[in-house]
Structure formats: C-alpha cells, structure tokens
Tab-separated table of C-alpha atoms in Angstrom:
chain	number	residue	atom	x	y	z
A	1415	MET	CA	-14.780	7.498	-34.983
A	1416	GLU	CA	-12.340	5.904	-37.408
A	1417	THR	CA	-12.576	7.123	-41.011
A	1418	THR	CA	-12.925	4.291	-43.512
A	1419	PRO	CA	-12.603	4.590	-47.307
A	1420	GLU	CA	-16.250	3.701	-47.952
A	1421	MET	CA	-17.709	6.437	-45.713
A	1422	LEU	CA	-19.942	9.120	-47.228
A	1423	LEU	CA	-18.513	12.640	-47.366
A	1424	HIS	CA	-20.399	15.967	-47.431
A	1425	PHE	CA	-18.885	19.116	-48.947
A	1426	PRO	CA	-19.802	22.583	-47.584
A	1427	CYS	CA	-21.813	23.362	-50.759
A	1428	GLY	CA	-24.146	20.450	-49.941
A	1429	VAL	CA	-22.821	17.950	-52.495
A	1430	ALA	CA	-22.210	14.414	-51.183
A	1431	MET	CA	-19.428	12.031	-52.274
A	1432	LYS	CA	-20.198	8.334	-51.850
A	1433	ASN	CA	-16.716	7.315	-50.652
A	1434	ARG	CA	-13.220	8.690	-50.011
A	1435	PHE	CA	-11.650	7.985	-53.440
A	1436	MET	CA	-10.964	10.662	-56.055
A	1437	LEU	CA	-9.435	9.923	-59.438
A	1438	ALA	CA	-6.540	12.353	-59.740
A	1439	PRO	CA	-6.547	14.677	-62.771
A	1440	MET	CA	-4.121	12.992	-65.174
A	1441	THR	CA	-2.551	14.003	-68.459
A	1442	ASN	CA	-3.524	11.423	-71.080
A	1443	THR	CA	-3.117	13.161	-74.490
A	1444	GLN	CA	-6.056	11.329	-76.047
A	1445	SER	CA	-8.614	13.985	-76.998
A	1446	PHE	CA	-8.745	15.943	-80.266
A	1447	GLU	CA	-6.238	18.719	-80.980
A	1448	ASP	CA	-9.014	21.342	-81.027
A	1449	GLY	CA	-9.911	20.363	-77.453
A	1450	ARG	CA	-13.008	18.312	-78.229
A	1451	LEU	CA	-13.686	15.125	-76.261
A	1452	SER	CA	-12.649	11.816	-77.848
A	1453	ASP	CA	-14.239	8.412	-77.329
A	1454	ASP	CA	-10.962	7.233	-75.738
A	1455	GLU	CA	-11.046	9.986	-73.115
A	1456	TYR	CA	-14.737	9.313	-72.452
A	1457	HIS	CA	-14.081	5.586	-72.040
A	1458	TRP	CA	-11.070	6.064	-69.747
A	1459	LEU	CA	-12.937	8.366	-67.348
A	1460	THR	CA	-16.355	6.673	-67.303
A	1461	MET	CA	-14.655	3.328	-66.656
A	1462	ARG	CA	-13.184	4.846	-63.453
A	1463	ALA	CA	-16.650	6.003	-62.419
A	1464	LYS	CA	-17.885	2.456	-63.020
A	1465	GLY	CA	-14.971	1.285	-60.850
A	1466	GLN	CA	-16.500	3.321	-57.996
A	1467	PHE	CA	-14.280	6.369	-57.683
A	1468	GLY	CA	-16.485	8.698	-55.624
A	1469	LEU	CA	-15.173	11.691	-57.553
A	1470	VAL	CA	-13.818	11.484	-61.106
A	1471	MET	CA	-11.745	14.456	-62.172
A	1472	THR	CA	-10.859	15.126	-65.782
A	1473	CYS	CA	-7.356	15.883	-66.983
A	1474	ALA	CA	-6.265	19.513	-66.863
A	1475	SER	CA	-8.625	21.267	-69.292
A	1476	HIS	CA	-7.385	24.569	-70.724
A	1477	VAL	CA	-9.433	27.746	-70.422
A	1478	GLN	CA	-7.674	29.602	-73.263
A	1479	GLU	CA	-6.474	28.182	-76.556
A	1480	ILE	CA	-2.960	29.531	-75.870
A	1481	GLY	CA	-2.966	27.817	-72.463
A	1482	LYS	CA	-2.669	24.334	-73.971
A	1483	GLY	CA	-0.076	22.309	-72.115
A	1484	PHE	CA	0.127	19.011	-73.993
A	1485	PRO	CA	-1.019	17.364	-77.249
A	1486	GLY	CA	-4.533	15.920	-77.248
A	1487	GLN	CA	-5.613	18.072	-74.309
A	1488	LEU	CA	-9.298	18.253	-73.434
A	1489	GLY	CA	-10.365	21.898	-73.740
A	1490	ILE	CA	-13.058	24.063	-72.210
A	1491	PHE	CA	-12.108	27.400	-73.778
A	1492	SER	CA	-14.963	27.435	-76.309
A	1493	ASP	CA	-18.681	26.731	-76.416
A	1494	GLN	CA	-17.929	24.130	-79.111
A	1495	HIS	CA	-16.637	21.909	-76.278
A	1496	ILE	CA	-19.899	21.884	-74.314
A	1497	THR	CA	-21.559	19.004	-76.196
A	1498	GLY	CA	-18.634	16.677	-75.454
A	1499	HIS	CA	-18.529	17.737	-71.811
A	1500	GLN	CA	-22.275	17.154	-71.445
A	1501	ARG	CA	-21.726	13.602	-72.665
A	1502	LEU	CA	-18.744	13.091	-70.345
A	1503	SER	CA	-20.330	14.502	-67.190
A	1504	ALA	CA	-23.498	12.444	-67.772
A	1505	GLY	CA	-21.422	9.294	-68.339
A	1506	ILE	CA	-19.526	9.796	-65.079
A	1507	LYS	CA	-22.657	10.618	-63.052
A	1508	THR	CA	-24.485	7.527	-64.384
A	1509	HIS	CA	-22.359	5.487	-61.977
A	1510	GLY	CA	-23.038	7.708	-58.948
A	1511	SER	CA	-19.689	9.496	-59.068
A	1512	LEU	CA	-19.199	13.231	-58.825
A	1513	ALA	CA	-18.043	14.712	-62.134
A	1514	VAL	CA	-15.465	17.486	-61.740
A	1515	ILE	CA	-13.404	19.239	-64.392
A	1516	GLN	CA	-9.980	20.715	-63.699
A	1517	LEU	CA	-9.541	24.236	-65.101
A	1518	HIS	CA	-6.037	24.890	-66.374
A	1519	HIS	CA	-3.703	27.207	-68.236
A	1520	ALA	CA	-0.093	26.135	-68.779
A	1521	GLY	CA	1.347	29.648	-69.102
A	1522	MET	CA	5.070	29.507	-69.832
A	1523	ARG	CA	4.812	25.700	-69.893
A	1524	SER	CA	2.727	25.798	-73.107
A	1525	PRO	CA	4.987	24.423	-75.877
A	1526	ALA	CA	5.381	27.139	-78.555
A	1527	GLU	CA	5.101	24.536	-81.327
A	1528	LEU	CA	1.745	23.456	-79.901
A	1529	ILE	CA	0.164	26.915	-79.640
A	1530	GLY	CA	1.878	28.512	-82.659
A	1531	GLN	CA	3.253	31.473	-80.700
A	1532	ALA	CA	5.389	32.353	-77.698
A	1533	PRO	CA	3.851	31.133	-74.438
A	1534	VAL	CA	2.682	33.679	-71.864
A	1535	CYS	CA	3.839	34.269	-68.314
A	1536	PRO	CA	3.266	36.837	-65.529
A	1537	SER	CA	6.453	38.557	-66.720
A	1538	ASP	CA	8.963	37.985	-69.524
A	1539	SER	CA	10.985	34.770	-69.165
A	1540	GLY	CA	13.949	34.401	-71.498
A	1541	LYS	CA	14.610	30.912	-70.181
A	1542	HIS	CA	11.178	29.739	-71.339
A	1543	GLY	CA	10.850	32.049	-74.349
A	1544	ALA	CA	7.717	33.455	-72.738
A	1545	ARG	CA	6.312	36.972	-72.864
A	1546	GLY	CA	4.732	38.792	-69.963
A	1547	LEU	CA	0.986	39.401	-69.969
A	1548	SER	CA	-0.386	42.936	-70.128
A	1549	LEU	CA	-2.725	44.033	-67.321
A	1550	GLN	CA	-5.668	43.694	-69.714
A	1551	GLU	CA	-4.571	40.142	-70.591
A	1552	VAL	CA	-4.362	39.200	-66.890
A	1553	GLN	CA	-7.933	40.418	-66.422
A	1554	GLN	CA	-8.980	38.478	-69.544
A	1555	LEU	CA	-7.310	35.353	-68.131
A	1556	ARG	CA	-9.298	35.766	-64.908
A	1557	ASP	CA	-12.528	36.185	-66.873
A	1558	ASP	CA	-11.745	33.140	-69.046
A	1559	PHE	CA	-11.305	30.917	-65.982
A	1560	ILE	CA	-14.719	32.111	-64.776
A	1561	LYS	CA	-16.320	31.608	-68.212
A	1562	ALA	CA	-14.878	28.081	-68.324
A	1563	ALA	CA	-16.469	27.338	-64.938
A	1564	LEU	CA	-19.818	28.554	-66.288
A	1565	ARG	CA	-19.383	26.256	-69.311
A	1566	ALA	CA	-18.647	23.413	-66.893
A	1567	LYS	CA	-21.846	24.111	-64.997
A	1568	GLU	CA	-23.800	24.257	-68.262
A	1569	SER	CA	-22.166	20.944	-69.208
A	1570	GLY	CA	-23.587	19.243	-66.128
A	1571	TYR	CA	-20.450	18.948	-64.018
A	1572	ASP	CA	-20.919	18.916	-60.252
A	1573	GLY	CA	-18.016	21.321	-59.916
A	1574	VAL	CA	-14.569	22.495	-60.936
A	1575	GLU	CA	-11.053	22.451	-59.575
A	1576	VAL	CA	-8.821	25.474	-60.260
A	1577	HIS	CA	-5.328	24.209	-61.119
A	1578	GLY	CA	-2.862	26.325	-59.173
A	1579	ALA	CA	-0.128	23.684	-58.954
A	1580	HIS	CA	2.789	22.140	-60.841
A	1581	GLY	CA	4.321	25.262	-62.322
A	1582	TYR	CA	1.355	26.237	-64.497
A	1583	ILE	CA	0.167	29.823	-64.839
A	1584	LEU	CA	-1.355	30.348	-61.389
A	1585	THR	CA	1.788	28.865	-59.794
A	1586	GLN	CA	3.787	31.262	-61.963
A	1587	PHE	CA	1.838	34.197	-60.525
A	1588	LEU	CA	2.313	32.886	-56.955
A	1589	SER	CA	6.080	32.413	-57.393
A	1590	SER	CA	8.331	35.319	-56.388
A	1591	LYS	CA	11.046	33.721	-58.540
A	1592	ILE	CA	8.926	33.814	-61.720
A	1593	ASN	CA	6.541	36.729	-61.164
A	1594	HIS	CA	8.404	40.047	-61.489
A	1595	ARG	CA	5.367	42.240	-62.177
A	1596	THR	CA	5.253	45.714	-60.635
A	1597	ASP	CA	1.463	46.208	-60.770
A	1598	GLU	CA	-1.228	44.856	-58.423
A	1599	TYR	CA	-0.523	41.268	-59.580
A	1600	GLY	CA	3.149	41.270	-58.546
A	1601	GLY	CA	5.352	42.028	-55.543
A	1602	GLY	CA	4.205	40.752	-52.129
A	1603	LEU	CA	2.260	37.531	-51.624
A	1604	THR	CA	-1.102	39.330	-51.453
A	1605	ASN	CA	-0.522	40.724	-54.940
A	1606	ARG	CA	0.940	37.500	-56.350
A	1607	ALA	CA	-2.090	35.579	-55.037
A	1608	ARG	CA	-4.584	38.197	-56.267
A	1609	LEU	CA	-5.352	36.449	-59.560
A	1610	LEU	CA	-6.082	33.117	-57.835
A	1611	PHE	CA	-8.483	34.752	-55.365
A	1612	GLU	CA	-10.213	36.797	-58.064
A	1613	ILE	CA	-10.774	33.595	-60.041
A	1614	VAL	CA	-12.088	31.677	-57.014
A	1615	ASN	CA	-14.393	34.485	-55.918
A	1616	GLY	CA	-15.555	35.066	-59.492
A	1617	ILE	CA	-16.426	31.399	-59.985
A	1618	ARG	CA	-18.344	31.259	-56.710
A	1619	THR	CA	-20.333	34.380	-57.628
A	1620	ALA	CA	-21.036	33.193	-61.190
A	1621	CYS	CA	-21.821	29.536	-60.431
A	1622	GLY	CA	-23.622	29.893	-57.110
A	1623	PRO	CA	-23.329	28.437	-53.594
A	1624	GLU	CA	-24.242	24.836	-54.516
A	1625	PHE	CA	-21.486	24.370	-57.126
A	1626	LEU	CA	-18.509	22.297	-55.958
A	1627	LEU	CA	-15.326	24.396	-56.027
A	1628	GLY	CA	-11.805	23.233	-55.247
A	1629	VAL	CA	-8.264	24.520	-55.692
A	1630	ARG	CA	-5.125	22.468	-56.366
A	1631	LEU	CA	-1.807	23.736	-55.020
A	1632	SER	CA	1.662	22.208	-54.708
A	1633	PRO	CA	4.061	23.376	-51.988
A	1634	GLU	CA	7.382	22.604	-53.650
A	1635	ARG	CA	9.212	23.059	-56.987
A	1636	PHE	CA	8.602	25.840	-59.535
A	1637	GLY	CA	9.546	28.597	-57.108
A	1638	MET	CA	6.986	27.656	-54.479
A	1639	ASP	CA	7.673	28.521	-50.844
A	1640	LEU	CA	6.170	26.135	-48.270
A	1641	LEU	CA	5.158	28.826	-45.788
A	1642	GLU	CA	3.631	31.003	-48.513
A	1643	VAL	CA	1.617	28.086	-49.892
A	1644	LYS	CA	0.346	27.292	-46.378
A	1645	GLU	CA	-0.616	30.959	-45.960
A	1646	VAL	CA	-2.539	30.914	-49.267
A	1647	CYS	CA	-4.281	27.686	-48.198
A	1648	GLN	CA	-5.330	29.129	-44.847
A	1649	ARG	CA	-6.674	32.261	-46.520
A	1650	LEU	CA	-8.646	30.173	-49.036
A	1651	ILE	CA	-10.157	28.281	-46.090
A	1652	ASP	CA	-10.854	31.405	-44.023
A	1653	GLU	CA	-12.593	33.259	-46.856
A	1654	GLY	CA	-15.104	30.416	-47.132
A	1655	GLN	CA	-15.526	30.343	-50.923
A	1656	ILE	CA	-14.082	26.870	-51.620
A	1657	ASP	CA	-15.272	23.377	-50.734
A	1658	PHE	CA	-11.981	21.516	-50.894
A	1659	LEU	CA	-8.227	21.895	-51.168
A	1660	ASP	CA	-6.240	19.436	-53.274
A	1661	ILE	CA	-2.603	19.448	-52.154
A	1662	SER	CA	-0.255	17.749	-54.596
A	1663	LEU	CA	2.730	16.603	-52.539
A	1664	TRP	CA	4.545	14.514	-55.206
A	1665	ASP	CA	5.072	12.012	-52.366
A	1666	CYS	CA	2.718	12.043	-49.366
A	1667	PHE	CA	5.220	10.275	-47.144
A	1668	LYS	CA	8.303	12.445	-47.612
A	1669	LEU	CA	9.917	15.245	-45.646
A	1670	PRO	CA	9.887	18.801	-47.007
A	1671	HIS	CA	12.670	19.690	-49.412
A	1672	GLU	CA	13.784	22.633	-47.256
A	1673	GLU	CA	15.896	21.481	-44.312
A	1674	GLN	CA	14.493	24.030	-41.835
A	1675	PHE	CA	11.036	22.433	-42.175
A	1676	GLN	CA	12.134	18.807	-41.806
A	1677	ASP	CA	10.943	18.531	-38.200
A	1678	LYS	CA	7.879	16.786	-39.657
A	1679	SER	CA	6.553	15.376	-42.907
A	1680	LEU	CA	5.199	17.547	-45.696
A	1681	LEU	CA	1.777	16.017	-45.037
A	1682	ALA	CA	1.954	16.974	-41.344
A	1683	HIS	CA	2.682	20.591	-42.287
A	1684	PHE	CA	-0.683	20.772	-44.042
A	1685	ALA	CA	-2.496	18.792	-41.348
A	1686	ASP	CA	-1.599	21.739	-39.071
A	1687	LEU	CA	-3.935	24.058	-40.999
A	1688	ASP	CA	-7.304	24.934	-39.469
A	1689	PHE	CA	-9.537	23.505	-42.216
A	1690	LYS	CA	-12.836	24.527	-40.575
A	1691	GLN	CA	-15.565	23.281	-42.956
A	1692	VAL	CA	-13.248	22.915	-45.963
A	1693	LEU	CA	-12.313	19.344	-46.921
A	1694	TRP	CA	-8.902	18.345	-48.191
A	1695	THR	CA	-7.254	15.695	-50.283
A	1696	VAL	CA	-3.646	14.910	-51.080
A	1697	ALA	CA	-1.915	13.256	-54.019
A	1698	GLY	CA	1.463	11.571	-54.274
A	1699	LYS	CA	2.338	7.873	-54.212
A	1700	ILE	CA	-0.817	6.625	-52.445
A	1701	GLN	CA	-0.728	3.209	-54.088
A	1702	THR	CA	-1.953	0.498	-51.704
A	1703	GLY	CA	-4.902	-0.121	-49.426
A	1704	LYS	CA	-2.606	0.282	-46.424
A	1705	GLN	CA	-1.422	3.694	-47.682
A	1706	VAL	CA	-5.027	4.800	-48.245
A	1707	ARG	CA	-5.766	4.034	-44.581
A	1708	GLU	CA	-2.568	5.749	-43.439
A	1709	ILE	CA	-3.509	8.967	-45.242
A	1710	LEU	CA	-7.104	8.940	-43.976
A	1711	ASP	CA	-5.845	8.239	-40.432
A	1712	ALA	CA	-3.663	11.355	-40.734
A	1713	GLY	CA	-6.839	13.435	-40.949
A	1714	VAL	CA	-7.106	13.807	-44.725
A	1715	ASP	CA	-10.735	13.702	-45.883
A	1716	PHE	CA	-10.286	11.806	-49.157
A	1717	VAL	CA	-7.437	10.369	-51.212
A	1718	SER	CA	-6.417	11.350	-54.731
A	1719	ILE	CA	-5.346	8.297	-56.721
A	1720	GLY	CA	-3.288	8.383	-59.914
A	1721	ARG	CA	-1.003	5.453	-60.739
A	1722	SER	CA	-3.174	2.818	-59.014
A	1723	GLY	CA	-6.232	4.196	-60.818
A	1724	ILE	CA	-4.467	3.599	-64.125
A	1725	LEU	CA	-3.558	0.041	-63.174
A	1726	HIS	CA	-7.005	-0.784	-61.758
A	1727	HIS	CA	-10.110	1.052	-62.968
A	1728	ASP	CA	-11.857	-0.419	-59.895
A	1729	PHE	CA	-9.131	0.387	-57.337
A	1730	PRO	CA	-11.718	1.777	-54.855
A	1731	LEU	CA	-13.757	-1.435	-55.025
A	1732	LYS	CA	-10.639	-3.549	-54.556
A	1733	VAL	CA	-9.537	-1.593	-51.470
A	1734	MET	CA	-13.017	-1.575	-49.943
A	1735	GLU	CA	-13.185	-5.357	-50.400
A	1736	ASP	CA	-9.596	-5.942	-49.212
A	1737	PRO	CA	-8.007	-3.264	-46.988
A	1738	ASP	CA	-4.572	-4.757	-47.716
A	1739	PHE	CA	-4.968	-4.666	-51.506
A	1740	THR	CA	-1.729	-4.059	-53.416
A	1741	PRO	CA	-1.820	-3.152	-57.122
A	1742	THR	CA	-0.395	-5.414	-59.779
A	1743	ASP	CA	3.364	-5.187	-60.310
A	1744	THR	CA	4.793	-3.082	-63.114
A	1745	PRO	CA	5.778	-3.155	-65.872
A	1746	VAL	CA	2.433	-4.140	-67.366
A	1747	SER	CA	1.746	-4.954	-71.012
A	1748	LYS	CA	0.025	-2.657	-73.502
A	1749	ALA	CA	-2.736	-5.273	-73.727
A	1750	TYR	CA	-3.260	-5.002	-69.964
A	1751	LEU	CA	-3.611	-1.210	-70.193
A	1752	ARG	CA	-6.058	-1.496	-73.096
A	1753	GLN	CA	-8.128	-3.816	-70.938
A	1754	GLU	CA	-8.060	-1.150	-68.211
A	1755	GLY	CA	-9.516	1.433	-70.580
A	1756	LEU	CA	-6.479	3.367	-71.835
A	1757	GLY	CA	-6.424	4.439	-75.490
A	1758	GLU	CA	-3.343	4.052	-77.681
A	1759	LYS	CA	-2.207	7.671	-77.206
A	1760	PHE	CA	-2.472	7.340	-73.438
A	1761	ILE	CA	-0.520	4.071	-73.500
A	1762	LYS	CA	2.200	5.773	-75.553
A	1763	TYR	CA	2.290	8.630	-73.031
A	1764	MET	CA	2.630	6.132	-70.169
A	1765	GLN	CA	5.814	4.808	-71.761
A	1766	ARG	CA	7.447	7.980	-70.408
A	1767	TRP	CA	7.019	6.569	-66.910
A	1768	GLU	CA	10.114	4.486	-66.310
A	1769	GLY	CA	9.333	0.791	-65.846
A	1770	PHE	CA	5.567	1.213	-66.214
A	1771	VAL	CA	4.866	-0.289	-69.666
A	1772	GLY	CA	6.599	-3.521	-70.674
C-alpha cells in the first residue's frame, strides 16, 4: 500500500501521530537567557501545531546550564523551566499534535562568552578552548539528560529526542577524531557510544514504556564515520529502547561525502538498515510536496521539515491539499515572517541564511 502524508502512524510505545509531518527542531534564539520560555517561542511552535504538523519538536533544549549552544535557548536544566514547558506542551497538544522536546548539550560548541567559562568536551581540545570532562562529570552529564527527560514528562510532553547530531556533545563522544579518552567512554566504538546508550536506557527506565523516545544522529561532518553511525543506529534499533531514529542528512538527495560509499545515496545507506518496529525520519532539503512523496516512497516513515515550516506554518495542510505544493520563493520580507509567527529575534537569526530574508 502506498504511504501518503496524511496517513496515521503508530510508534512502538503506543503513541499515534496523525500524519507524516514533523516540525524539525530549529534554533530560533527567542527565549529568555535563563532558559525560560518566551511568548515568541510559544507562538512560533503552537502556530505550527495549528498548521497540522503531526509532531512538533522544540528547538534544542539544554540539559545543563553550561551546555547552552546559542543565545535565547530554551532550557530544561532546572525545575524553574517546568511551568513554561507545561504551557508549551499543552498549547501544542491542543491542536492534536504530538509535543516532543529535544534534549541537548553543545559541549565544545558552547560559546565561552555565553556560559562564562571554558566549554566542555570528552577530552581537551585546544582548537575549541575546551576542557575534558572528568569521569564523575560524564556520569553527571548522563544523569542530567535523564533528569531533563523526567522534567519533560512532568511538563506534559509526549516524549523526548536525544540530540546526538551536528557536532554537539554526544557527537563529540562518538567521534574518534574528537574523543581521546582512555577510560570506558573512549577508545573503540562501543566505549565512545557508551554515554549515548546509558542515556537512552536511563530515560526509558525512568520515564516508562509509553513515553516516546527518539535519537537524532548525523552521519557526516564533525568526525562522524558513516559505517560507525550506521552501526550505532542498528544497535539502537536492536536493543528495542527507542521509538524512532531521526537522521539528519543535511541534504536527503545527495551522495555520501566519502567516495567509497558513493554507489548509492546517503538516504539509501540508511534505508538498508533493518528497522524492525522502530520508525525513522530524515531531515535535509525536503521542501516541496513532490519531495515529501519521494522521501516517503523511499521507505521513510515521516518527514522532518525545517525551511518550508518556517515559510508556511501550515505546510502539512498545503501539501495534503495539493501534492504538488511548492513553497513561496525567497527572499521573503520581515513582515511575511512576522505573519508566519516568527519573533524579531528569530527573524534576525534567519538573516544568517543567505537569500532568505529580503
């Protein structure tokens, strides 16, 4: 049977998603500097739920104060954040969307001027001015990811996604080029992946079998090795603790960066995995109705939408009504983005994207 974007989807934990559209977790710099939710962030995300994204994911939300990755980041490292998250999760769920928070720590990518100290890393990095974590600090980091997931559950979220992509701290542990530890969290892939698996297993134990749990990974850049990332993915699937994998490909239609793997697309490499009951999504330049269909036809369970979700808060509705829908051309005006629910800080951030804001 052909998969269409409006079809219902069931996760292994029992949670249902009303269609195949997820709002990608996107940096937007519009919450308060202490990590509390702002009205702008609330408006931006609930407007996407109203626009019928089946799953609305927050921006990366840091689990430790020193894990902050960008100004105005939404935090979940303290109980003081719970009230805001309760409001946000309820606002998203009002429209029948799943509310999911992405758990994050920037590691060596935390700007020192933002956190007031040297950023942390699996091992010392002179290039990034980062210091290596002690064994006790690694264990504390694991526990803080798990505590953040418990806060998310208390806040009413349907689930969490563990951010292991894009060069942030869990990527740094996975990378043999960055992680030079000599204890049980460094060395071979099993050791480098240990922290990720301890976090995943800890969240599942703490939050229970009916809590939606996903992991985001990216197979390229930041010292990632395609075959190692595929091996980690297959192990996550085989161990049966997660509900979905979110593979950030940068571009879903491109060939792998490494020449020896260019016999097929990057997407096809991941389609080769035996997903069993675990669902998967991909992100990277899925911008039109035609591309949504192409990705679903490739066997992906649901699509992760970024750019087109910024341009059209109701992108899912538009594609379900018109399978050939193409988003409005860029650049767009600031007034247009305001109308689509972006706050002033988010609009300013979007000016970094070449040719996006006129």
